Coordinates of C-alpha atoms in Angstrom, one line a residue:
M1 CA 0.0 0.0 0.0
Q2 CA 1.3 3.4 -1.0
R3 CA 2.0 5.9 1.9
N4 CA -0.7 8.3 0.7
E5 CA -3.2 5.5 0.4
A6 CA -2.5 4.4 4.0
E7 CA -2.9 8.0 5.2
I8 CA -6.3 8.3 3.5
R9 CA -7.5 5.1 5.1
I10 CA -6.2 6.3 8.5
S11 CA -8.2 9.5 8.0
I12 CA -11.3 7.5 7.2
L13 CA -10.9 5.2 10.2
R14 CA -10.1 8.0 12.6
F15 CA -13.4 9.7 11.8
I16 CA -15.4 6.5 11.9
M17 CA -13.8 5.4 15.2
I18 CA -14.3 8.8 16.8
F19 CA -17.9 8.8 15.8
G20 CA -18.0 5.4 17.5
V21 CA -16.5 7.0 20.6
V22 CA -19.4 9.5 20.5
V23 CA -21.9 6.6 20.2
L24 CA -20.2 4.8 23.2
H25 CA -20.7 7.8 25.4
V26 CA -24.4 8.5 24.8
P27 CA -25.9 8.3 28.3
P28 CA -26.9 6.5 30.3
H29 CA -24.3 3.7 30.4
V30 CA -25.9 0.3 30.8
P31 CA -23.6 -2.6 31.6
I32 CA -24.0 -5.5 29.2
A33 CA -25.1 -7.8 32.1
E34 CA -28.1 -5.5 32.7
I35 CA -29.4 -5.0 29.1
G36 CA -33.1 -5.7 28.6
P37 CA -34.6 -8.2 26.2
G38 CA -36.2 -5.7 23.8
A39 CA -35.0 -5.2 20.3
F40 CA -33.8 -1.6 21.0
D41 CA -31.9 -2.8 24.1
Q42 CA -30.1 -5.4 22.0
L43 CA -29.3 -2.9 19.3
K44 CA -28.0 -0.3 21.7
A45 CA -25.8 -3.0 23.4
F46 CA -24.6 -4.2 20.0
F47 CA -23.1 -0.8 19.2
Q48 CA -22.2 0.5 22.7
S49 CA -21.0 -2.7 24.3
A50 CA -19.4 -4.4 21.4
V51 CA -18.9 -2.8 17.9
F52 CA -17.5 0.5 19.0
R53 CA -15.5 -0.9 21.8
C54 CA -13.0 -1.4 19.0
S55 CA -12.5 2.4 18.6
V56 CA -9.8 2.9 21.2
P57 CA -7.7 -0.1 20.1
V58 CA -7.9 0.9 16.5
L59 CA -7.0 4.5 17.3
T60 CA -4.1 3.3 19.5
V61 CA -2.7 1.1 16.8
I62 CA -2.8 4.0 14.4
S63 CA -1.0 6.2 16.9
G64 CA 1.7 3.7 17.4
Y65 CA 2.1 3.2 13.7
L66 CA 2.5 6.9 13.0
L67 CA 4.9 7.5 15.8
F68 CA 7.3 4.7 14.9
R69 CA 7.0 5.2 11.1
A70 CA 8.2 8.8 11.7
G71 CA 11.2 7.4 13.8
L72 CA 10.3 9.7 16.7
D73 CA 11.4 7.1 19.2
R74 CA 15.0 7.8 18.1
R75 CA 14.6 11.5 18.4
Y76 CA 13.5 11.9 22.0
G77 CA 13.7 15.7 22.2
A78 CA 11.6 16.0 19.1
L79 CA 9.2 13.4 20.4
L80 CA 8.7 15.2 23.7
R81 CA 8.2 18.6 22.0
K82 CA 5.6 17.1 19.6
K83 CA 3.7 15.3 22.3
L84 CA 3.7 18.3 24.5
K85 CA 2.0 20.2 21.7
T86 CA -0.3 17.5 20.4
L87 CA -1.3 15.7 23.6
V88 CA -0.6 17.8 26.7
V89 CA -1.9 21.1 25.5
P90 CA -5.2 19.8 24.2
F91 CA -5.7 17.7 27.4
L92 CA -5.2 20.7 29.6
A93 CA -7.2 23.1 27.3
F94 CA -10.3 20.8 27.2
N95 CA -10.2 19.5 30.8
L96 CA -9.0 22.2 33.2
P97 CA -11.8 24.7 32.3
L98 CA -14.4 22.0 33.0
V99 CA -12.8 21.2 36.3
A100 CA -12.9 24.9 37.3
L101 CA -16.6 25.2 36.1
A102 CA -17.6 22.0 38.0
F103 CA -15.9 23.3 41.2
L104 CA -17.8 26.6 41.0
L105 CA -21.1 24.9 40.3
Q106 CA -20.6 22.4 43.2
S107 CA -19.6 25.3 45.5
G108 CA -22.9 27.0 44.8
G109 CA -25.2 24.0 45.2
D110 CA -25.9 20.5 44.2
F111 CA -24.4 19.5 40.8
A112 CA -23.9 15.8 40.4
I113 CA -21.3 14.6 38.0
S114 CA -18.6 11.9 38.0
Y115 CA -16.4 13.9 40.5
Q116 CA -17.4 15.5 43.7
L117 CA -14.9 18.4 44.0
V118 CA -16.4 20.1 47.0
P119 CA -15.1 19.9 49.7
L120 CA -11.7 20.2 48.1
D121 CA -9.6 17.1 48.3
A122 CA -6.1 17.0 46.8
A123 CA -6.2 13.4 45.5
T124 CA -9.6 13.9 43.9
M125 CA -8.5 17.1 42.3
L126 CA -5.4 15.6 40.9
D127 CA -7.4 12.9 39.2
A128 CA -10.1 15.2 38.0
A129 CA -7.6 17.8 36.6
F130 CA -4.6 15.7 35.6
A131 CA -5.8 12.0 35.5
F132 CA -3.1 11.1 38.0
S133 CA -4.6 7.7 38.8
A134 CA -8.0 7.7 37.2
A135 CA -9.8 9.1 34.2
P136 CA -10.1 13.0 34.2
L137 CA -13.3 14.9 34.5
N138 CA -13.5 15.0 30.7
F139 CA -13.2 11.3 30.9
P140 CA -12.5 10.4 27.2
L141 CA -9.2 12.3 27.6
Y142 CA -7.7 9.4 29.5
F143 CA -6.8 8.3 26.0
L144 CA -4.4 11.2 25.6
R145 CA -3.0 10.7 29.1
D146 CA -2.2 7.0 28.3
L147 CA -0.8 8.0 24.9
M148 CA 1.6 10.4 26.6
V149 CA 2.8 7.6 28.9
L150 CA 3.3 5.3 25.8
A151 CA 5.2 8.1 24.0
L152 CA 7.5 8.5 27.0
A153 CA 8.2 4.8 26.8
A154 CA 8.7 4.8 23.0
P155 CA 12.5 4.5 23.0
L156 CA 12.4 1.3 25.0
L157 CA 9.5 0.0 22.9
G158 CA 11.4 0.9 19.7
W159 CA 14.5 -1.0 20.9
C160 CA 12.3 -4.1 21.5
L161 CA 10.6 -3.7 18.1
R162 CA 13.9 -3.6 16.3
H163 CA 15.8 -6.2 18.3
A164 CA 13.3 -8.5 20.1
A165 CA 9.9 -7.8 18.5
L166 CA 8.1 -11.1 19.6
P167 CA 9.5 -11.2 23.1
G168 CA 8.5 -7.5 23.5
L169 CA 5.0 -8.4 22.3
A170 CA 4.8 -11.2 24.8
A171 CA 5.9 -8.9 27.6
A172 CA 3.3 -6.3 26.6
L173 CA 0.6 -9.1 26.7
L174 CA 1.8 -10.2 30.1
I175 CA 1.6 -6.6 31.4
M176 CA -2.0 -6.4 30.0
L177 CA -3.1 -9.9 31.3
Y178 CA -1.8 -9.3 34.8
D179 CA -2.6 -5.6 34.9
L180 CA 1.1 -4.7 35.6
G181 CA 0.8 -1.2 34.4
G182 CA 0.3 0.0 37.9
P183 CA -0.5 3.7 38.1
L184 CA 1.2 4.4 34.7
L185 CA -1.5 3.1 32.4
L186 CA -5.2 3.4 33.0
R187 CA -5.9 0.8 30.2
T188 CA -3.0 -1.6 29.8
E189 CA -4.5 -3.0 26.6
M190 CA -3.4 0.2 25.0
L191 CA 0.2 -0.9 25.4
V192 CA -0.4 -4.0 23.3
A193 CA -2.3 -2.0 20.6
F194 CA 0.4 0.7 20.5
Y195 CA 3.1 -2.0 20.2
V196 CA 1.3 -3.7 17.4
G197 CA 1.1 -0.4 15.5
G198 CA 4.9 -0.1 16.0
M199 CA 5.4 -3.6 14.6
A200 CA 3.4 -2.7 11.5
A201 CA 5.6 0.4 11.0
L202 CA 9.1 -1.1 11.8
R203 CA 8.7 -4.7 10.8
G204 CA 7.6 -3.9 7.3
W205 CA 4.1 -5.3 7.4
N206 CA 2.2 -5.2 4.1
L207 CA -0.8 -3.1 5.0
H208 CA -2.6 -4.2 1.9
A209 CA -2.2 -7.9 2.6
L210 CA -5.6 -8.6 4.1
D211 CA -7.6 -6.3 1.9
R212 CA -8.8 -9.2 -0.3
F213 CA -10.6 -10.5 2.8
A214 CA -12.4 -7.3 3.4
W215 CA -16.0 -8.7 3.4
P216 CA -15.1 -11.8 5.5
A217 CA -13.2 -9.6 7.9
L218 CA -16.2 -7.2 8.3
L219 CA -18.6 -10.2 8.7
A220 CA -16.4 -11.9 11.3
F221 CA -16.1 -8.7 13.3
L222 CA -19.9 -8.1 13.3
L223 CA -20.6 -11.7 14.1
A224 CA -18.1 -11.6 17.0
A225 CA -19.8 -8.4 18.3
A226 CA -23.2 -10.0 18.1
A227 CA -22.0 -13.1 19.9
M228 CA -20.6 -11.0 22.7
V229 CA -24.0 -9.3 23.2
A230 CA -25.9 -12.6 22.9
G231 CA -23.6 -14.1 25.5
R232 CA -23.5 -10.9 27.6
V233 CA -19.7 -11.0 27.6
E234 CA -18.4 -7.9 29.6
N235 CA -14.7 -8.3 28.8
T236 CA -14.2 -6.8 25.3
T237 CA -10.4 -6.8 25.5
W238 CA -9.8 -9.6 23.0
L239 CA -12.4 -8.3 20.6
G240 CA -10.7 -4.9 20.8
L241 CA -7.2 -6.3 20.1
A242 CA -8.5 -8.4 17.2
A243 CA -10.5 -5.5 15.8
P244 CA -7.6 -3.6 14.0
F245 CA -6.9 -6.8 11.9
L246 CA -10.5 -6.9 10.9
V247 CA -11.5 -3.3 10.7
W248 CA -8.4 -2.2 8.7
P249 CA -9.1 -4.5 5.7
A250 CA -12.8 -3.9 6.0
A251 CA -12.1 -0.2 5.5
S252 CA -10.6 -1.0 2.1
L253 CA -14.3 -1.3 0.9
L254 CA -14.4 2.5 1.1
D255 CA -11.2 3.0 -1.0
G256 CA -11.8 5.2 -4.0
T257 CA -15.5 5.6 -3.2
R258 CA -17.4 8.9 -2.8
T259 CA -18.3 7.9 0.8
G260 CA -14.6 7.2 1.5
R261 CA -13.5 10.5 0.1
W262 CA -16.1 12.3 2.3
L263 CA -15.1 10.4 5.4
A264 CA -11.4 11.2 4.7
G265 CA -12.2 14.9 4.4
M266 CA -14.1 14.8 7.6
G267 CA -11.0 13.5 9.4
R268 CA -9.9 17.1 9.9
Y269 CA -12.7 17.5 12.5
S270 CA -12.1 14.2 14.3
F271 CA -9.8 15.4 17.1
F272 CA -12.0 18.4 18.1
I273 CA -15.1 16.0 18.1
F274 CA -13.1 13.7 20.4
L275 CA -12.1 16.5 22.8
A276 CA -15.5 18.1 23.2
H277 CA -18.2 15.5 22.6
S278 CA -18.6 14.4 26.2
V279 CA -19.6 17.9 27.3
V280 CA -22.1 18.2 24.4
L281 CA -23.6 14.8 25.2
L282 CA -23.9 15.7 28.9
V283 CA -25.8 19.0 28.1
A284 CA -28.0 17.2 25.6
W285 CA -28.8 14.5 28.2
M286 CA -29.7 17.0 30.9
A287 CA -31.8 19.0 28.4
W288 CA -33.7 15.9 27.2
R289 CA -34.4 14.8 30.8
H290 CA -35.8 18.1 31.8
L291 CA -37.3 19.5 28.6
A292 CA -38.2 16.6 26.3
G293 CA -41.4 15.7 27.9
G294 CA -42.7 12.5 26.4
L295 CA -40.1 12.1 23.6
P296 CA -39.0 8.4 23.6
Y297 CA -35.4 7.6 24.7
P298 CA -34.6 5.6 21.6
L299 CA -35.1 8.8 19.6
F300 CA -32.6 10.6 21.8
W301 CA -30.1 7.8 21.5
A302 CA -30.4 7.6 17.7
V303 CA -30.2 11.4 17.1
A304 CA -27.7 12.4 19.8
P305 CA -24.5 11.1 18.1
F306 CA -25.3 12.7 14.7
A307 CA -26.4 16.0 16.3
T308 CA -23.3 16.1 18.5
V309 CA -21.0 15.6 15.5
A310 CA -22.9 18.1 13.3
L311 CA -22.7 20.7 16.1
L312 CA -19.0 20.2 16.7
V313 CA -18.2 20.3 13.0
A314 CA -20.0 23.6 12.7
L315 CA -18.2 25.0 15.8
H316 CA -14.9 23.8 14.4
R317 CA -15.5 25.7 11.1
L318 CA -16.6 28.8 13.0
A319 CA -13.6 28.7 15.3
S320 CA -11.2 28.1 12.4
R321 CA -12.6 31.0 10.5
H322 CA -12.7 33.5 13.4
L323 CA -10.0 32.4 15.8
G324 CA -7.6 30.8 13.4
D325 CA -4.1 29.9 14.8
P326 CA -4.9 30.2 18.5
F327 CA -7.8 27.7 18.1
H328 CA -5.6 25.2 16.2
R329 CA -2.9 25.5 18.8
L330 CA -5.4 24.3 21.4
L331 CA -6.0 21.3 19.2
G332 CA -2.3 20.5 19.2
A333 CA -1.4 22.7 16.3
R334 CA -3.6 20.6 14.0
G335 CA -4.4 22.8 11.1
P336 CA -7.6 23.1 9.1
A337 CA -6.5 20.8 6.3
P338 CA -7.1 17.1 6.5
R339 CA -4.2 15.3 8.1
A340 CA -3.4 11.7 9.1
V341 CA -1.9 12.5 12.4
A342 CA -2.9 10.5 15.5
G343 CA -1.9 12.0 18.8

C-alpha cells in the first residue's frame, strides 16, 4: 500500500472510530449484564457494548504506527516537543476549564457529575484535573493521558521492536493480562495495541495484505460483536485487540468511493469532536431529561451522536474562520487541512 493510500485510510478510520466513541458515550451507560430483552436494548448494546469498543484499540494502533513510522522514538527531544504540543496542550485546554466550572457549580449548590470536587480534596482534584490515577473529569481524555505515557516509553519499545519484537509483544501481553501497568497506564491493553502499531511500522508489514478478505473480515467482526451481546460478555479486550486486523481490511471497501473521500475529508474534525463530545452529550442528556417531555429515549439515542458531531463540525468551522491559529494551537497545532496525524 502506498503511503498516501495508508494516510487516506487512516483519516477514514479516525473519523469512523471517533464517531464510534461518541456513540459509546451517549448516556446512560448500561452494563451488558443489565441489558433488557427488547430489540432496542439489544441494538444499543450491539453498538455501545461491542462494535464501537474497537474504537480505542484501532486509534491506538494508528497512533503507534504513525509515531514509529516517523522514527520519533529515536529523536527523543523532538518526540517530547511534539507530544507536549499534540497531547498535553489539548488535554489541559479541554479539561481544566471544565474542572474549574464544575468546582464553581458544586460550590454554589448540588451539581452531580462523576467527580465531587467540594469539599476540596487534593487526591480527587489531581485525578479530575490531571488524570493522576483515574480518568479525568472530561473522561474520554484518559486516552491522551495514556498515549503520553506510551510516548515517553517509545525509545524502550522501539528498541524491542527492532531487536526483540516477539519477546516484546509477549511482555506487553503479560503486562496487560496481569494488569502490571500500575498507576502508569489506566488501560493496559493500549500498550499492546500501540506496540502492534509499532510492529506494523518497523517490521515492514504489508498493510494491503488482508484487503482481499475485506468482506469476510467485516462479517467476522460483526458476528463476534453480536455473539458478545448474545452471551453478555463484559470483557471486550480480546475483541478490541483483534479489531484492527478486521476493521483495517474492511475499510478497504471504502477505498476510492465517494463515501470514503467524504469520510477522509471529515478527518480534519475528528480530534475536536473527540475532545469536546462528552460535554455536548452531557448537556443534551440534561436537556432531554428536563425538557423533552414524552419524547422516547430511543429517539434521543439515535439522534444524539449525529447531532453532536454536526454541532461540533459547525463549531470547528466557525472557530477556524474567526479564531484561526490560537484555536488550532489548542487542538495540538492541528491545522484546518485534512491530516493523518494521530496524537
